[in-house]
CSV table of C-alpha atoms and ligand atoms in Angstrom, one decimal:
chain,number,residue,atom,x,y,z
A,25,MET,CA,0.0,0.0,0.0
A,26,ILE,CA,1.4,3.4,-1.0
A,27,ARG,CA,1.9,5.8,1.9
A,28,ILE,CA,1.8,9.5,1.0
A,29,LEU,CA,2.6,12.6,3.1
A,30,LEU,CA,0.7,15.8,2.4
A,31,ILE,CA,2.2,19.0,3.8
A,32,GLY,CA,-0.1,22.0,4.2
A,33,ASN,CA,-3.3,22.9,6.0
A,34,GLY,CA,-5.5,25.0,3.7
A,35,ALA,CA,-8.4,24.4,1.3
A,36,ARG,CA,-5.8,23.8,-1.4
A,37,GLU,CA,-4.4,20.9,0.6
A,38,HIS,CA,-8.0,19.7,1.5
A,39,VAL,CA,-8.7,19.2,-2.2
A,40,LEU,CA,-5.2,17.6,-2.7
A,41,ALA,CA,-6.1,15.2,0.2
A,42,GLU,CA,-9.3,14.3,-1.5
A,43,ALA,CA,-7.5,13.7,-4.8
A,44,VAL,CA,-5.1,11.4,-3.0
A,45,VAL,CA,-7.7,9.3,-1.1
A,46,ASN,CA,-9.8,9.0,-4.2
A,47,SER,CA,-7.0,7.2,-6.0
A,48,ARG,CA,-7.6,3.7,-7.4
A,49,HIS,CA,-4.4,2.7,-5.6
A,50,ARG,CA,-6.2,3.2,-2.3
A,51,PRO,CA,-3.1,4.9,-0.7
A,52,ARG,CA,-2.9,5.8,3.0
A,53,LEU,CA,-2.7,9.5,3.5
A,54,PHE,CA,-0.7,11.2,6.3
A,55,SER,CA,-0.7,14.9,6.8
A,56,TYR,CA,1.6,17.4,8.4
A,57,MET,CA,-0.1,20.7,9.1
A,58,LYS,CA,0.9,24.1,10.6
A,59,ALA,CA,-2.6,24.2,12.2
A,60,ASN,CA,-5.1,21.4,12.3
A,61,ASN,CA,-7.5,21.3,9.4
A,62,PRO,CA,-10.5,19.0,10.3
A,63,GLY,CA,-11.2,18.3,6.6
A,64,ILE,CA,-7.6,17.1,5.9
A,65,ALA,CA,-7.3,15.3,9.3
A,66,GLY,CA,-10.6,13.5,8.6
A,67,LEU,CA,-9.2,12.0,5.3
A,68,SER,CA,-5.8,11.1,6.9
A,69,ALA,CA,-4.7,7.9,8.5
A,70,GLY,CA,-2.5,10.0,10.7
A,71,SER,CA,-1.6,13.6,11.1
A,72,ALA,CA,0.8,15.9,12.9
A,73,VAL,CA,0.8,19.6,13.6
A,74,GLY,CA,4.1,21.6,13.6
A,75,PRO,CA,6.0,24.4,12.0
A,76,TYR,CA,7.0,24.0,8.3
A,77,GLY,CA,10.6,24.8,9.2
A,78,ASP,CA,10.9,21.8,11.5
A,79,LEU,CA,12.5,19.6,8.8
A,80,GLU,CA,13.7,17.0,11.4
A,81,GLY,CA,10.2,16.8,12.9
A,82,ILE,CA,8.8,16.2,9.4
A,83,GLY,CA,11.5,13.7,8.6
A,84,ARG,CA,10.7,11.8,11.9
A,85,PHE,CA,7.0,11.7,11.0
A,86,CYS,CA,7.8,10.3,7.6
A,87,ARG,CA,10.1,7.6,9.0
A,88,ASP,CA,7.5,6.6,11.6
A,89,LYS,CA,4.8,6.4,8.9
A,90,GLY,CA,6.9,4.7,6.2
A,91,ILE,CA,6.2,7.4,3.7
A,92,ASP,CA,6.8,6.6,0.0
A,93,PHE,CA,6.6,10.1,-1.3
A,94,ALA,CA,5.4,13.6,-0.3
A,95,VAL,CA,3.1,16.2,-1.8
A,96,ILE,CA,4.0,19.7,-0.8
A,97,GLY,CA,1.0,22.2,-0.9
A,98,PRO,CA,2.3,25.7,0.2
A,99,GLU,CA,5.4,27.7,-0.7
A,100,ASP,CA,6.8,28.0,2.9
A,101,PRO,CA,7.9,24.4,3.3
A,102,LEU,CA,9.4,24.6,-0.2
A,103,ASN,CA,11.4,27.6,0.9
A,104,SER,CA,12.5,25.8,4.0
A,105,GLY,CA,14.0,23.1,1.9
A,106,VAL,CA,11.7,20.3,2.9
A,107,VAL,CA,12.1,18.6,-0.6
A,108,ASP,CA,15.9,18.6,-0.3
A,109,TYR,CA,15.7,17.3,3.3
A,110,LEU,CA,13.2,14.5,2.5
A,111,GLY,CA,15.4,13.7,-0.5
A,112,THR,CA,18.3,13.0,1.8
A,113,LEU,CA,16.1,10.4,3.6
A,114,GLY,CA,15.3,8.8,0.2
A,115,ILE,CA,11.8,10.2,0.1
A,116,PRO,CA,10.9,12.0,-3.2
A,117,SER,CA,8.4,14.8,-3.5
A,118,MET,CA,5.8,16.3,-5.8
A,119,GLY,CA,7.3,19.8,-5.4
A,120,PRO,CA,10.6,21.5,-6.3
A,121,THR,CA,13.8,21.7,-4.3
A,122,LYS,CA,14.6,25.0,-2.5
A,123,SER,CA,16.9,26.1,-5.4
A,124,LEU,CA,14.2,25.5,-8.0
A,125,ALA,CA,11.5,27.0,-5.8
A,126,ARG,CA,13.3,30.3,-6.4
A,127,LEU,CA,10.9,30.4,-9.3
A,128,GLU,CA,8.4,31.7,-6.7
A,129,THR,CA,10.6,32.7,-3.8
A,130,SER,CA,12.8,35.1,-5.8
A,131,LYS,CA,11.2,37.4,-8.4
A,132,THR,CA,14.7,38.6,-9.4
A,133,PHE,CA,15.8,35.0,-10.1
A,134,THR,CA,12.8,34.4,-12.4
A,135,ARG,CA,12.9,37.7,-14.3
A,136,ASN,CA,16.7,37.3,-14.9
A,137,LEU,CA,16.2,33.6,-16.0
A,138,LEU,CA,13.7,34.7,-18.7
A,139,GLU,CA,16.0,37.4,-19.8
A,140,LYS,CA,19.2,35.2,-19.8
A,141,TYR,CA,17.5,32.5,-21.9
A,142,GLY,CA,15.7,34.8,-24.2
A,143,ILE,CA,12.2,33.6,-23.1
A,144,PRO,CA,9.4,36.0,-24.0
A,145,GLY,CA,7.0,37.2,-21.3
A,146,ASN,CA,8.9,39.7,-19.2
A,147,PRO,CA,7.7,43.2,-19.0
A,148,ARG,CA,10.3,46.0,-19.0
A,149,PHE,CA,12.0,45.7,-15.7
A,150,ARG,CA,15.2,46.4,-13.8
A,151,VAL,CA,16.6,45.1,-10.5
A,152,PHE,CA,18.2,47.8,-8.4
A,153,ARG,CA,20.6,47.2,-5.5
A,154,ALA,CA,21.4,50.9,-5.0
A,155,ASP,CA,19.7,54.2,-5.8
A,156,GLU,CA,21.8,54.9,-8.9
A,157,GLY,CA,19.7,55.0,-12.1
A,158,LEU,CA,16.4,54.4,-10.2
A,159,GLU,CA,14.8,57.8,-10.8
A,160,SER,CA,15.6,57.8,-14.5
A,161,PHE,CA,14.3,54.3,-15.1
A,162,ILE,CA,11.1,55.1,-13.3
A,163,GLY,CA,10.9,58.2,-15.6
A,164,GLU,CA,11.0,55.9,-18.6
A,165,LEU,CA,7.9,53.9,-17.6
A,166,ASP,CA,4.3,55.1,-18.1
A,167,GLU,CA,3.2,53.4,-14.9
A,168,VAL,CA,5.2,51.5,-12.4
A,169,VAL,CA,5.1,48.3,-10.3
A,170,VAL,CA,7.5,48.0,-7.3
A,171,LYS,CA,8.4,44.5,-6.0
A,172,PRO,CA,10.6,43.4,-3.2
A,173,ASP,CA,12.4,40.1,-3.7
A,174,GLY,CA,11.5,37.1,-1.6
A,175,LEU,CA,8.2,35.7,-0.2
A,176,THR,CA,5.9,38.4,1.0
A,177,GLY,CA,2.6,36.4,1.5
A,178,GLY,CA,1.1,38.0,-1.6
A,179,LYS,CA,1.3,41.5,-0.1
A,180,GLY,CA,4.6,42.7,-1.3
A,181,VAL,CA,3.8,43.9,-4.8
A,182,LEU,CA,3.0,47.7,-5.0
A,183,VAL,CA,1.1,48.9,-8.1
A,184,GLN,CA,0.6,52.5,-9.3
A,185,GLY,CA,-3.0,53.5,-9.0
A,186,ASP,CA,-3.7,50.9,-6.3
A,187,HIS,CA,-0.9,51.5,-3.7
A,188,PHE,CA,0.6,54.8,-4.8
A,189,ARG,CA,-0.3,57.6,-7.1
A,190,ASP,CA,2.7,58.8,-9.1
A,191,ARG,CA,6.4,58.4,-10.0
A,192,GLY,CA,7.5,60.5,-7.0
A,193,GLU,CA,5.7,58.1,-4.6
A,194,ALA,CA,7.1,55.2,-6.6
A,195,LEU,CA,10.6,56.5,-6.0
A,196,ASP,CA,10.0,56.9,-2.3
A,197,LEU,CA,8.6,53.4,-2.1
A,198,CYS,CA,11.6,51.9,-4.0
A,199,ARG,CA,14.0,53.6,-1.6
A,200,ALA,CA,12.1,52.2,1.4
A,201,VAL,CA,12.1,48.7,-0.2
A,202,LEU,CA,15.8,49.0,-1.0
A,203,LYS,CA,16.6,50.0,2.6
A,204,GLU,CA,14.6,47.0,4.0
A,205,HIS,CA,15.4,44.3,1.5
A,206,GLY,CA,18.7,45.4,-0.1
A,207,SER,CA,17.2,45.2,-3.6
A,208,VAL,CA,14.0,46.3,-5.5
A,209,ILE,CA,12.5,45.3,-8.8
A,210,VAL,CA,10.9,48.1,-10.8
A,211,GLU,CA,8.6,47.0,-13.7
A,212,GLU,CA,6.3,48.6,-16.2
A,213,LYS,CA,2.6,48.2,-15.1
A,214,LEU,CA,0.8,45.9,-17.5
A,215,GLU,CA,-2.8,46.4,-18.4
A,216,GLY,CA,-5.1,43.5,-19.4
A,217,GLU,CA,-6.9,40.4,-18.0
A,218,GLU,CA,-5.1,37.9,-15.8
A,219,PHE,CA,-5.3,34.1,-15.9
A,220,SER,CA,-3.7,31.3,-13.9
A,221,LEU,CA,-2.1,28.4,-15.8
A,222,GLN,CA,-1.2,25.6,-13.4
A,223,CYS,CA,1.2,23.3,-15.2
A,224,LEU,CA,2.5,19.9,-14.1
A,225,CYS,CA,6.2,19.4,-14.7
A,226,ASP,CA,8.6,16.5,-14.4
A,227,GLY,CA,11.6,18.6,-15.4
A,228,LYS,CA,11.3,17.7,-19.1
A,229,THR,CA,7.6,17.6,-19.9
A,230,VAL,CA,5.1,20.3,-19.1
A,231,VAL,CA,1.4,19.6,-19.0
A,232,ALA,CA,-1.1,22.5,-18.7
A,233,THR,CA,-4.3,22.1,-16.6
A,234,PRO,CA,-7.4,24.1,-17.5
A,235,PRO,CA,-6.8,27.9,-17.1
A,236,VAL,CA,-8.5,29.6,-14.2
A,237,GLN,CA,-9.2,33.2,-13.2
A,238,ASP,CA,-8.8,34.2,-9.6
A,239,HIS,CA,-10.3,37.2,-7.8
A,240,LYS,CA,-7.9,38.9,-5.4
A,241,ARG,CA,-10.0,41.9,-4.3
A,242,ARG,CA,-12.0,41.5,-1.2
A,243,PHE,CA,-15.3,43.1,-2.3
A,244,VAL,CA,-17.8,42.9,-5.1
A,245,GLY,CA,-16.8,44.6,-8.3
A,246,ASP,CA,-13.1,44.0,-7.7
A,247,ARG,CA,-13.0,46.7,-4.9
A,248,GLY,CA,-11.2,46.8,-1.6
A,249,PRO,CA,-7.8,45.4,-0.5
A,250,ASN,CA,-6.1,42.4,-2.2
A,251,THR,CA,-6.6,39.1,-0.4
A,252,GLY,CA,-5.2,35.6,-0.9
A,253,GLY,CA,-8.0,35.1,-3.4
A,254,MET,CA,-11.8,35.3,-2.9
A,255,GLY,CA,-12.7,32.8,-5.5
A,256,SER,CA,-12.1,31.6,-9.0
A,257,TYR,CA,-13.7,29.9,-12.0
A,258,SER,CA,-12.9,27.7,-15.0
A,259,ALA,CA,-15.0,27.0,-18.1
A,260,GLU,CA,-16.2,23.8,-19.6
A,261,ASP,CA,-14.3,24.4,-22.8
A,262,HIS,CA,-11.0,24.7,-20.8
A,263,LEU,CA,-10.7,28.3,-21.9
A,264,LEU,CA,-12.1,31.4,-20.3
A,265,PRO,CA,-14.8,33.7,-21.8
A,266,PHE,CA,-12.1,36.3,-22.6
A,267,LEU,CA,-9.3,33.9,-23.3
A,268,LYS,CA,-8.2,32.4,-26.7
A,269,LYS,CA,-6.5,29.1,-27.2
A,270,GLU,CA,-3.4,30.9,-28.5
A,271,ASP,CA,-3.2,32.8,-25.2
A,272,VAL,CA,-3.1,29.5,-23.3
A,273,ASP,CA,-0.6,28.1,-25.8
A,274,ALA,CA,1.6,31.1,-25.3
A,275,GLY,CA,1.6,30.6,-21.5
A,276,LEU,CA,2.4,26.9,-21.9
A,277,ARG,CA,5.3,27.7,-24.4
A,278,ILE,CA,6.8,30.2,-21.9
A,279,THR,CA,6.5,27.6,-19.1
A,280,GLU,CA,8.1,24.9,-21.2
A,281,ALA,CA,11.0,27.2,-22.0
A,282,VAL,CA,11.3,28.1,-18.3
A,283,ALA,CA,11.4,24.4,-17.3
A,284,ASP,CA,14.2,23.8,-19.8
A,285,ALA,CA,16.0,27.0,-18.7
A,286,LEU,CA,15.8,25.9,-15.0
A,287,HIS,CA,17.5,22.6,-15.9
A,288,ARG,CA,20.2,24.3,-17.9
A,289,GLU,CA,20.7,26.9,-15.1
A,290,THR,CA,20.8,24.5,-12.1
A,291,GLY,CA,21.4,21.0,-13.5
A,292,GLU,CA,18.2,19.9,-11.6
A,293,TYR,CA,14.9,18.8,-13.0
A,294,TYR,CA,11.9,20.7,-11.7
A,295,LYS,CA,9.3,18.3,-10.3
A,296,GLY,CA,6.1,19.8,-9.3
A,297,VAL,CA,3.7,22.5,-10.3
A,298,MET,CA,4.7,25.6,-12.2
A,299,TYR,CA,1.8,28.0,-11.8
A,300,GLY,CA,2.2,30.9,-14.1
A,301,GLY,CA,0.2,34.1,-13.3
A,302,PHE,CA,-0.2,35.5,-16.8
A,303,ILE,CA,-1.8,38.7,-18.2
A,304,ILE,CA,-3.0,39.2,-21.7
A,305,THR,CA,-1.9,42.7,-22.8
A,306,ARG,CA,-2.4,44.4,-26.2
A,307,ASN,CA,1.1,43.2,-27.0
A,308,GLY,CA,0.5,39.6,-26.1
A,309,VAL,CA,0.8,37.3,-23.1
A,310,ARG,CA,3.1,38.5,-20.3
A,311,LEU,CA,4.3,36.8,-17.1
A,312,LEU,CA,3.3,38.4,-13.9
A,313,GLU,CA,4.9,35.8,-11.7
A,314,TYR,CA,5.4,32.1,-11.1
A,315,ASN,CA,4.3,30.1,-8.1
A,316,ALA,CA,6.0,26.8,-7.4
A,317,ARG,CA,2.8,25.1,-6.2
A,318,PHE,CA,-0.9,24.8,-7.0
A,319,GLY,CA,-2.9,28.0,-6.6
A,320,ASP,CA,-5.3,28.6,-3.7
A,321,PRO,CA,-8.2,28.8,-4.7
A,322,GLU,CA,-7.3,27.6,-8.2
A,323,ALA,CA,-6.4,24.0,-7.1
A,324,MET,CA,-10.1,23.6,-6.2
A,325,ASN,CA,-11.1,24.4,-9.8
A,326,ILE,CA,-8.9,21.8,-11.5
A,327,LEU,CA,-8.3,18.9,-9.1
A,328,PRO,CA,-12.0,17.9,-8.9
A,329,LEU,CA,-12.1,17.7,-12.7
A,330,LEU,CA,-9.0,15.5,-13.0
A,331,LYS,CA,-9.9,12.2,-14.8
A,332,THR,CA,-6.4,10.8,-14.5
A,333,ASP,CA,-5.6,9.2,-11.2
A,334,PHE,CA,-3.8,11.8,-9.1
A,335,VAL,CA,-1.4,9.3,-7.6
A,336,ASP,CA,-0.4,8.3,-11.1
A,337,VAL,CA,0.2,12.0,-11.9
A,338,CYS,CA,2.5,12.4,-8.8
A,339,ARG,CA,4.4,9.2,-9.7
A,340,ALA,CA,4.9,10.4,-13.3
A,341,VAL,CA,6.1,13.8,-12.1
A,342,ILE,CA,8.5,12.2,-9.6
A,343,ASP,CA,9.7,9.5,-12.0
A,344,GLY,CA,10.1,11.8,-15.0
A,345,THR,CA,7.5,9.9,-17.1
A,346,LEU,CA,4.9,12.6,-17.6
A,347,HIS,CA,5.2,12.2,-21.4
A,348,LEU,CA,3.8,8.7,-21.0
A,349,LEU,CA,0.7,9.7,-19.1
A,350,ASP,CA,-2.6,11.0,-20.6
A,351,VAL,CA,-3.6,13.8,-18.2
A,352,ALA,CA,-7.3,14.5,-18.8
A,353,PHE,CA,-9.9,16.7,-17.3
A,354,GLU,CA,-13.8,16.6,-17.3
A,355,ALA,CA,-15.3,19.1,-19.7
A,356,GLU,CA,-17.2,20.9,-16.9
A,357,ALA,CA,-17.3,24.5,-15.6
A,358,THR,CA,-16.3,25.2,-12.0
A,359,VAL,CA,-17.0,28.2,-9.7
A,360,CYS,CA,-15.2,28.4,-6.4
A,361,LYS,CA,-16.2,31.0,-3.8
A,362,TYR,CA,-14.5,31.5,-0.5
A,363,VAL,CA,-16.6,31.9,2.6
A,364,VAL,CA,-14.7,34.3,4.8
A,365,PRO,CA,-15.2,35.9,8.2
A,366,ARG,CA,-17.0,39.2,7.7
A,367,GLY,CA,-14.0,40.9,9.2
A,368,TYR,CA,-11.6,39.3,6.7
A,369,GLY,CA,-9.5,42.0,5.1
A,370,LEU,CA,-10.9,44.8,7.2
A,371,PRO,CA,-8.8,47.2,9.3
A,372,ALA,CA,-8.5,46.0,13.0
A,373,ASP,CA,-10.6,49.0,14.3
A,374,HIS,CA,-13.6,48.2,12.0
A,375,PRO,CA,-16.6,46.9,14.0
A,376,ASP,CA,-16.9,43.7,11.8
A,377,ALA,CA,-13.2,42.9,12.3
A,378,ARG,CA,-14.2,41.0,15.5
A,379,SER,CA,-16.3,38.4,13.5
A,380,THR,CA,-13.2,36.4,12.8
A,381,ALA,CA,-13.2,33.7,15.6
A,382,ALA,CA,-17.0,33.1,15.4
A,383,LYS,CA,-18.9,29.8,15.2
A,384,ILE,CA,-20.5,28.8,11.9
A,385,GLU,CA,-23.0,26.2,10.9
A,386,VAL,CA,-23.0,24.3,7.7
A,387,GLY,CA,-26.5,23.2,6.5
A,388,ASP,CA,-27.3,21.1,3.4
A,389,VAL,CA,-25.0,22.2,0.6
A,390,LYS,CA,-26.6,19.9,-1.9
A,391,GLY,CA,-24.3,19.2,-4.8
A,392,ALA,CA,-21.5,21.6,-3.9
A,393,ARG,CA,-18.1,20.6,-2.7
A,394,LEU,CA,-16.7,22.1,0.5
A,395,TYR,CA,-13.0,22.5,1.2
A,396,TYR,CA,-12.0,23.6,4.7
A,397,SER,CA,-9.3,26.3,5.2
A,398,SER,CA,-8.9,28.2,8.4
A,399,VAL,CA,-11.5,26.5,10.5
A,400,ASP,CA,-11.3,24.7,13.9
A,401,GLN,CA,-13.5,21.8,14.8
A,402,ARG,CA,-14.3,22.2,18.6
A,403,SER,CA,-16.6,20.0,20.7
A,404,ASP,CA,-19.4,22.4,20.3
A,405,GLY,CA,-19.1,23.0,16.6
A,406,LEU,CA,-17.1,24.6,13.7
A,407,TYR,CA,-15.2,27.9,14.3
A,408,MET,CA,-13.6,30.2,11.9
A,409,SER,CA,-10.2,31.8,12.6
A,410,THR,CA,-8.8,34.9,11.1
A,411,SER,CA,-8.5,33.9,7.4
A,412,ARG,CA,-10.5,32.4,4.6
A,413,ALA,CA,-12.8,29.7,6.1
A,414,ILE,CA,-14.3,27.4,3.5
A,415,GLY,CA,-13.9,27.1,-0.3
A,416,VAL,CA,-17.3,26.3,-1.8
A,417,VAL,CA,-17.1,24.8,-5.3
A,418,GLY,CA,-20.0,24.3,-7.8
A,419,ILE,CA,-19.3,22.0,-10.8
A,420,ALA,CA,-21.7,21.8,-13.8
A,421,GLY,CA,-21.9,21.8,-17.5
A,422,THR,CA,-22.0,25.6,-17.7
A,423,LEU,CA,-20.6,28.5,-15.6
A,424,GLU,CA,-24.1,29.7,-14.9
A,425,LYS,CA,-25.1,26.4,-13.3
A,426,ALA,CA,-21.8,26.0,-11.5
A,427,GLU,CA,-22.2,29.5,-10.0
A,428,ARG,CA,-25.8,28.8,-8.9
A,429,ILE,CA,-24.7,25.6,-7.1
A,430,ALA,CA,-21.9,27.5,-5.3
A,431,GLU,CA,-24.3,30.3,-4.3
A,432,GLU,CA,-27.1,27.9,-3.0
A,433,ALA,CA,-24.5,26.1,-0.9
A,434,ILE,CA,-23.2,29.3,0.6
A,435,SER,CA,-26.7,30.3,1.6
A,436,ALA,CA,-26.7,27.1,3.8
A,437,ILE,CA,-23.6,28.4,5.7
A,438,ARG,CA,-24.7,30.4,8.7
A,439,GLY,CA,-22.7,32.8,10.9
A,440,PRO,CA,-21.0,36.2,10.5
A,441,VAL,CA,-19.6,35.3,7.1
A,442,ASP,CA,-19.2,37.0,3.8
A,443,HIS,CA,-18.3,36.0,0.2
A,444,ARG,CA,-18.2,37.6,-3.3
A,445,PRO,CA,-21.6,36.9,-4.9
A,446,ASP,CA,-20.3,38.3,-8.2
A,447,ILE,CA,-17.7,35.7,-9.0
A,448,GLY,CA,-18.6,33.6,-12.0
A,449,THR,CA,-21.8,35.7,-12.8
A,450,LYS,CA,-22.7,36.9,-16.2
A,451,PRO,CA,-22.3,40.6,-15.5
A,452,LEU,CA,-18.7,40.2,-14.2
A,453,LEU,CA,-17.8,37.8,-17.0
A,454,GLU,CA,-19.2,40.4,-19.6
A,455,ARG,CA,-17.1,43.1,-18.0
A,456,ARG,CA,-14.0,40.9,-18.4
A,457,ILE,CA,-14.9,40.3,-22.0
A,458,ARG,CA,-15.4,44.0,-22.8
A,459,HIS,CA,-12.2,44.9,-21.0
A,460,MET,CA,-10.3,42.4,-23.1
A,461,GLU,CA,-11.9,43.6,-26.3
A,462,LYS,CA,-10.7,47.1,-25.5
A,463,ILE,CA,-7.2,45.9,-24.7
A,464,ARG,CA,-6.9,43.8,-27.8
A,465,SER,CA,-8.2,46.6,-30.0
A,466,GLY,CA,-5.6,49.0,-28.5
A,467,SER,CA,-8.3,51.4,-27.3
A,468,GLY,CA,-7.1,51.4,-23.7
A,469,ALA,CA,-8.1,50.0,-20.3
B,513,LIG,N1,-4.3,32.4,-6.1
B,513,LIG,C1,-3.1,33.0,-5.7
B,513,LIG,C2,-2.1,32.1,-5.2
B,513,LIG,O1,-2.4,30.9,-5.0
B,513,LIG,O2,-1.0,32.6,-4.9
């Protein structure tokens, strides 16, 4: 019997856990979590709670349980070098080594890699380690994005128009980032529609999963602060209403070239997920960033559609035999909406900010799938904590039906919760289509 370790404790890992336990191989799942997730623990033959940096603790857990291979959910354990450490114990992983995970953990590394190997997709950018030349480069760009290097929990990227107003403020921010981090990346701001392309990679072969669009803003109409993601959708034709096949192909070609460049640069084969955050601009597809893992929420859109056995996918990634596997997905649409505490994303002094640790009740969610994130199962019921609580996923033949399934399920979740009712709805999709038409025709944002 195969014994698999899953690292991570969010809704992304809950759907990964489901994919593992649904395997025809009937594996035994063991989970290592930063905080207990009752959804994952309920699917596991054994679980442990501890910090992702405790490599020896994770190693001991693996030895005790006789783990055959590991699936790494979030970026933090990748950055801690868990794949390298487990490798020394003879345990392979679905996830890249620390050096290869720089694809996500170092924005400088990735921008420079694309440039060095002549891979298209970079915006105009420069990395600064000192003030010299900063002001004049900012002056060359219409609008500016300022990025620190390293993991910033999705909160490090500063965008003109959202986080600051003009070039003067951009310069001040760059200087502050330089002082704190020792380097700063300055990029041109790109205008267009974004899509997430999560690709499986064994180091040589890259396989794209259906594209997904995430919604980062907290409130309806893409207003409010950025979050980890309030929800996402994918379409039954494995495109998106504003996305053409050639856009997806462009994202895949970039990712294939990056996988090859990673091998040439490091001598190692990248084994895991290369999740490209792409944007379609009037000049074509550009890379915003890579993540070295599945997206959260985007994993909840694609894993329930996977027709190929997930354990076979992991094995093919680890063994370098992805070219031999037919990775197929159901032709269905998905809409994922996160149920969050009403206070999620609000300033601490807001009256609703206290709703975070409240109790919630889950009624009959009919055909929807629920994936737990930051929730705690206590003797008297289910409690939210400070972050996204439950990913609710509707799956159907059309986006309209999938959206309705998700909404009906959410109406059965009671407590001081909130969500984005607009995700996956016709008006929002039409807005995306109109926006993209304007961008492609060159008539502006
Ligand atoms: N959906 C954003 C992320 O997973 O980073």
